[in-house]
Amino acid sequence: MTKEGYKKKMEEIAFLESVERPRISAAIAEARDKGDLSENSEYDAAKEAQGMLEMKISQLKDLVANSRIIDESKLNREEVQILNRVKIRNIANGMEMEYTIVADSEANLKEKKIGSSTPIAQGLIGHKLNEEVEIKVPAGLMKFKIVEINF
């Protein structure tokens, strides 16, 4: 995990614990004040939301506890590794794409960050600059040339 990704996850945990948890507790208390809990759908919904929130907090804490922050200074530009920004060219149509390979928990296609377990990342990792690679994607077998490797 990158330092930035770690920081985002910690901020999300803090938000869920300090903002969402009290909001849901207040909703439970309000629903409880409305009377008979056996037929109170608001109470049931609030309790379910509380359970989902606690599960999400637990998952995030496990993710952070089991993650490793990668030292970017120890990465090289000779071959594709996690945290590299890789520019590839589709050999069939000449189209160029650029992706940063990150941990799956940080993947975000809008930011051009792909998870290390995706077919494209798996096909690129370990290959060198100017190498041509064949990657099996859902649409079939595609050939790419590694044009650039950066951080």
Short mmCIF file of C-alpha atoms in Angstrom, two decimals:
data_model
loop_
_atom_site.label_atom_id
_atom_site.label_comp_id
_atom_site.label_asym_id
_atom_site.label_seq_id
_atom_site.Cartn_x
_atom_site.Cartn_y
_atom_site.Cartn_z
CA MET A 1 0.00 0.00 0.00
CA THR A 2 1.22 3.51 -0.71
CA LYS A 3 1.60 6.12 2.03
CA GLU A 4 -1.23 8.04 0.34
CA GLY A 5 -3.48 4.96 0.28
CA TYR A 6 -2.74 4.24 3.95
CA LYS A 7 -3.58 7.82 4.88
CA LYS A 8 -6.91 7.65 2.97
CA LYS A 9 -7.90 4.43 4.71
CA MET A 10 -7.06 5.88 8.14
CA GLU A 11 -9.11 9.01 7.34
CA GLU A 12 -12.04 6.83 6.27
CA ILE A 13 -11.87 4.83 9.52
CA ALA A 14 -11.77 8.07 11.56
CA PHE A 15 -14.78 9.45 9.65
CA LEU A 16 -16.82 6.28 10.11
CA GLU A 17 -16.02 6.12 13.82
CA SER A 18 -16.46 9.80 14.65
CA VAL A 19 -19.32 10.81 12.33
CA GLU A 20 -21.25 7.80 11.06
CA ARG A 21 -21.23 5.74 14.26
CA PRO A 22 -22.80 8.55 16.39
CA ARG A 23 -25.33 9.31 13.62
CA ILE A 24 -26.52 5.71 13.54
CA SER A 25 -26.60 5.52 17.35
CA ALA A 26 -28.83 8.59 17.38
CA ALA A 27 -31.13 7.00 14.77
CA ILE A 28 -31.40 3.85 16.94
CA ALA A 29 -32.23 5.91 20.01
CA GLU A 30 -34.86 7.90 18.11
CA ALA A 31 -36.46 4.73 16.74
CA ARG A 32 -36.41 3.12 20.20
CA ASP A 33 -38.32 6.11 21.63
CA LYS A 34 -41.17 5.47 19.19
CA GLY A 35 -42.42 2.48 21.13
CA ASP A 36 -42.87 -1.24 20.46
CA LEU A 37 -39.61 -2.58 18.97
CA SER A 38 -41.21 -5.76 17.61
CA GLU A 39 -43.06 -3.85 14.90
CA ASN A 40 -40.69 -0.92 14.47
CA SER A 41 -39.14 -1.03 10.99
CA GLU A 42 -37.12 2.15 11.62
CA TYR A 43 -35.42 0.44 14.57
CA ASP A 44 -34.69 -2.68 12.49
CA ALA A 45 -33.25 -0.58 9.65
CA ALA A 46 -31.06 1.44 12.02
CA LYS A 47 -29.76 -1.73 13.73
CA GLU A 48 -28.98 -3.25 10.32
CA ALA A 49 -27.15 -0.06 9.27
CA GLN A 50 -25.18 -0.23 12.51
CA GLY A 51 -24.16 -3.82 11.80
CA MET A 52 -23.05 -2.94 8.26
CA LEU A 53 -21.06 0.05 9.52
CA GLU A 54 -19.29 -2.00 12.19
CA MET A 55 -18.45 -4.65 9.60
CA LYS A 56 -16.98 -2.02 7.26
CA ILE A 57 -14.91 -0.48 10.09
CA SER A 58 -13.64 -3.93 11.04
CA GLN A 59 -12.69 -4.74 7.42
CA LEU A 60 -10.83 -1.45 7.02
CA LYS A 61 -8.96 -1.97 10.28
CA ASP A 62 -7.96 -5.49 9.20
CA LEU A 63 -6.80 -4.16 5.82
CA VAL A 64 -4.66 -1.47 7.46
CA ALA A 65 -3.28 -3.87 10.08
CA ASN A 66 -2.22 -6.40 7.44
CA SER A 67 -0.85 -3.92 4.91
CA ARG A 68 2.70 -2.95 4.22
CA ILE A 69 3.73 0.52 3.11
CA ILE A 70 6.00 0.24 0.10
CA ASP A 71 9.13 2.40 0.05
CA GLU A 72 9.02 4.06 -3.35
CA SER A 73 12.75 4.87 -3.24
CA LYS A 74 13.55 1.16 -3.56
CA LEU A 75 11.61 0.72 -6.80
CA ASN A 76 13.39 0.64 -10.14
CA ARG A 77 12.46 1.71 -13.65
CA GLU A 78 13.99 -1.27 -15.37
CA GLU A 79 11.03 -3.60 -15.01
CA VAL A 80 7.37 -3.19 -14.15
CA GLN A 81 6.56 -3.49 -10.45
CA ILE A 82 3.76 -2.46 -8.15
CA LEU A 83 3.58 1.36 -7.78
CA ASN A 84 5.08 1.92 -11.23
CA ARG A 85 3.28 4.14 -13.71
CA VAL A 86 3.39 2.23 -16.98
CA LYS A 87 2.61 3.53 -20.44
CA ILE A 88 1.67 0.77 -22.87
CA ARG A 89 0.82 0.80 -26.58
CA ASN A 90 -1.75 -1.55 -28.07
CA ILE A 91 0.11 -3.10 -30.99
CA ALA A 92 -3.08 -3.78 -32.96
CA ASN A 93 -4.42 -0.20 -33.03
CA GLY A 94 -1.52 1.96 -31.75
CA MET A 95 -3.57 3.36 -28.86
CA GLU A 96 -1.54 4.31 -25.80
CA MET A 97 -2.72 3.93 -22.21
CA GLU A 98 -1.07 4.80 -18.93
CA TYR A 99 -1.78 3.09 -15.62
CA THR A 100 -0.31 3.06 -12.15
CA ILE A 101 -0.21 -0.43 -10.65
CA VAL A 102 -1.33 -0.30 -7.02
CA ALA A 103 -2.62 -2.64 -4.31
CA ASP A 104 -6.13 -3.87 -5.06
CA SER A 105 -7.52 -1.86 -2.15
CA GLU A 106 -6.33 1.38 -3.81
CA ALA A 107 -7.49 0.62 -7.35
CA ASN A 108 -9.48 3.40 -8.99
CA LEU A 109 -9.90 3.39 -12.76
CA LYS A 110 -10.93 7.07 -12.83
CA GLU A 111 -7.49 7.90 -11.43
CA LYS A 112 -5.89 5.37 -13.81
CA LYS A 113 -4.87 3.13 -10.91
CA ILE A 114 -5.29 -0.59 -11.55
CA GLY A 115 -5.07 -3.32 -8.94
CA SER A 116 -2.05 -5.61 -9.03
CA SER A 117 -4.28 -8.68 -9.44
CA THR A 118 -5.98 -7.45 -12.64
CA PRO A 119 -5.10 -9.29 -15.86
CA ILE A 120 -3.32 -6.26 -17.36
CA ALA A 121 -1.21 -5.65 -14.23
CA GLN A 122 -0.38 -9.36 -13.92
CA GLY A 123 0.65 -9.42 -17.57
CA LEU A 124 2.94 -6.39 -17.18
CA ILE A 125 4.62 -7.07 -13.82
CA GLY A 126 8.16 -8.36 -14.26
CA HIS A 127 8.52 -7.25 -17.88
CA LYS A 128 11.04 -4.68 -19.06
CA LEU A 129 10.92 -1.43 -21.03
CA ASN A 130 10.26 -1.87 -24.80
CA GLU A 131 9.19 -5.48 -24.29
CA GLU A 132 6.13 -6.78 -26.08
CA VAL A 133 3.72 -8.73 -23.90
CA GLU A 134 0.63 -10.78 -24.64
CA ILE A 135 -2.09 -10.35 -22.04
CA LYS A 136 -5.21 -12.45 -21.79
CA VAL A 137 -8.14 -10.12 -21.07
CA PRO A 138 -11.86 -10.91 -21.09
CA ALA A 139 -12.06 -9.76 -24.73
CA GLY A 140 -9.32 -12.20 -25.76
CA LEU A 141 -5.54 -12.10 -26.21
CA MET A 142 -4.05 -8.62 -26.69
CA LYS A 143 -0.49 -7.54 -27.47
CA PHE A 144 1.05 -4.49 -25.83
CA LYS A 145 4.46 -2.83 -25.95
CA ILE A 146 5.80 -1.28 -22.75
CA VAL A 147 6.67 2.27 -23.80
CA GLU A 148 7.53 3.91 -20.47
CA ILE A 149 8.04 2.98 -16.81
CA ASN A 150 7.93 5.74 -14.14
CA PHE A 151 6.93 6.36 -10.53
#
